[in-house]
mmCIF file of C-alpha atoms in Angstrom:
data_model
loop_
_atom_site.group_PDB
_atom_site.id
_atom_site.type_symbol
_atom_site.label_atom_id
_atom_site.label_comp_id
_atom_site.label_asym_id
_atom_site.label_seq_id
_atom_site.Cartn_x
_atom_site.Cartn_y
_atom_site.Cartn_z
ATOM 1 C CA ALA A 1 4.718 -3.175 22.907
ATOM 2 C CA TRP A 2 6.965 -5.322 20.730
ATOM 3 C CA MET A 3 4.108 -5.681 18.252
ATOM 4 C CA GLN A 4 4.452 -2.047 17.186
ATOM 5 C CA SER A 5 7.751 -2.769 15.472
ATOM 6 C CA TYR A 6 6.032 -4.982 12.868
ATOM 7 C CA PRO A 7 3.510 -4.176 10.133
ATOM 8 C CA ARG A 8 0.056 -5.388 11.209
ATOM 9 C CA LEU A 9 -0.159 -8.344 8.832
ATOM 10 C CA GLN A 10 3.486 -9.319 9.406
ATOM 11 C CA THR A 11 3.378 -9.476 13.204
ATOM 12 C CA PRO A 12 4.862 -12.791 14.401
ATOM 13 C CA ALA A 13 2.438 -15.042 16.259
ATOM 14 C CA TRP A 14 4.895 -15.153 19.173
ATOM 15 C CA ILE A 15 8.384 -14.202 20.287
ATOM 16 C CA ASN A 16 10.448 -16.223 22.755
ATOM 17 C CA VAL A 17 11.499 -13.602 25.308
ATOM 18 C CA SER A 18 14.430 -15.722 26.506
ATOM 19 C CA THR A 19 16.035 -16.343 23.117
ATOM 20 C CA ASN A 20 14.379 -13.662 20.930
ATOM 21 C CA GLU A 21 13.336 -16.438 18.533
ATOM 22 C CA VAL A 22 10.464 -15.264 16.320
ATOM 23 C CA ALA A 23 7.562 -17.455 15.184
ATOM 24 C CA PRO A 24 7.845 -18.584 11.565
ATOM 25 C CA TRP A 25 4.193 -17.546 10.961
ATOM 26 C CA TYR A 26 2.194 -14.367 11.431
ATOM 27 C CA MET A 27 -0.746 -13.466 13.632
ATOM 28 C CA ALA A 28 -4.144 -14.038 12.069
ATOM 29 C CA GLY A 29 -7.810 -13.896 13.026
ATOM 30 C CA GLY A 30 -8.420 -13.657 16.747
ATOM 31 C CA LEU A 31 -4.796 -13.004 17.594
ATOM 32 C CA LEU A 32 -4.794 -9.990 15.273
ATOM 33 C CA ALA A 33 -7.920 -8.746 17.052
ATOM 34 C CA VAL A 34 -6.091 -8.969 20.402
ATOM 35 C CA ARG A 35 -3.126 -7.126 18.879
ATOM 36 C CA ASP A 36 -5.368 -4.357 17.569
ATOM 37 C CA LEU A 37 -7.123 -3.954 20.932
ATOM 38 C CA THR A 38 -3.787 -3.866 22.766
ATOM 39 C CA LEU A 39 -2.435 -1.167 20.446
ATOM 40 C CA GLY A 40 -5.663 0.844 20.522
ATOM 41 C CA GLU A 41 -6.299 0.439 16.806
ATOM 42 C CA PRO A 42 -9.844 0.856 15.449
ATOM 43 C CA GLN A 43 -12.008 -2.238 15.430
ATOM 44 C CA GLU A 44 -15.242 -3.231 13.777
ATOM 45 C CA ALA A 45 -17.765 -5.850 14.791
ATOM 46 C CA PRO A 46 -16.112 -9.265 14.434
ATOM 47 C CA GLN A 47 -16.200 -10.900 11.028
ATOM 48 C CA ILE A 48 -16.290 -14.637 11.663
ATOM 49 C CA ASP A 49 -16.223 -17.064 8.761
ATOM 50 C CA ASP A 50 -15.353 -20.656 7.897
ATOM 51 C CA LYS A 51 -11.594 -20.111 8.115
ATOM 52 C CA ASP A 52 -11.851 -19.145 11.803
ATOM 53 C CA ASP A 53 -11.523 -22.045 14.188
ATOM 54 C CA TYR A 54 -13.211 -22.057 17.602
ATOM 55 C CA TYR A 55 -10.351 -20.236 19.340
ATOM 56 C CA SER A 56 -9.966 -17.526 16.725
ATOM 57 C CA ALA A 57 -13.717 -16.891 16.626
ATOM 58 C CA SER A 58 -13.852 -16.777 20.432
ATOM 59 C CA LEU A 59 -10.979 -14.291 20.629
ATOM 60 C CA LYS A 60 -12.640 -12.052 18.052
ATOM 61 C CA GLN A 61 -15.869 -12.042 20.061
ATOM 62 C CA LEU A 62 -14.105 -11.462 23.384
ATOM 63 C CA VAL A 63 -12.121 -8.556 21.935
ATOM 64 C CA TRP A 64 -15.325 -7.021 20.602
ATOM 65 C CA LEU A 65 -16.959 -7.357 24.044
ATOM 66 C CA ALA A 66 -13.910 -5.803 25.721
ATOM 67 C CA LYS A 67 -14.060 -2.880 23.302
ATOM 68 C CA GLN A 68 -17.768 -2.384 24.037
ATOM 69 C CA ASP A 69 -16.968 -2.361 27.752
ATOM 70 C CA GLN A 70 -14.436 0.460 27.240
ATOM 71 C CA ARG A 71 -17.137 2.823 25.967
#
């Protein structure tokens, strides 16, 4: 996966596959949880706080449920 070529906290939020343009910001919150699940990296129960919006919190919870389903 293209994400493996970046350090975890410096993974671009997206890459345009047509132009190879890279997002000017990094993955955070729920998107990082999806990245970690995709790469098979260890995960804990989701930590959801005030800085997580609805989508980030939802992704964190869905990733946690997916991980539980893999057991």
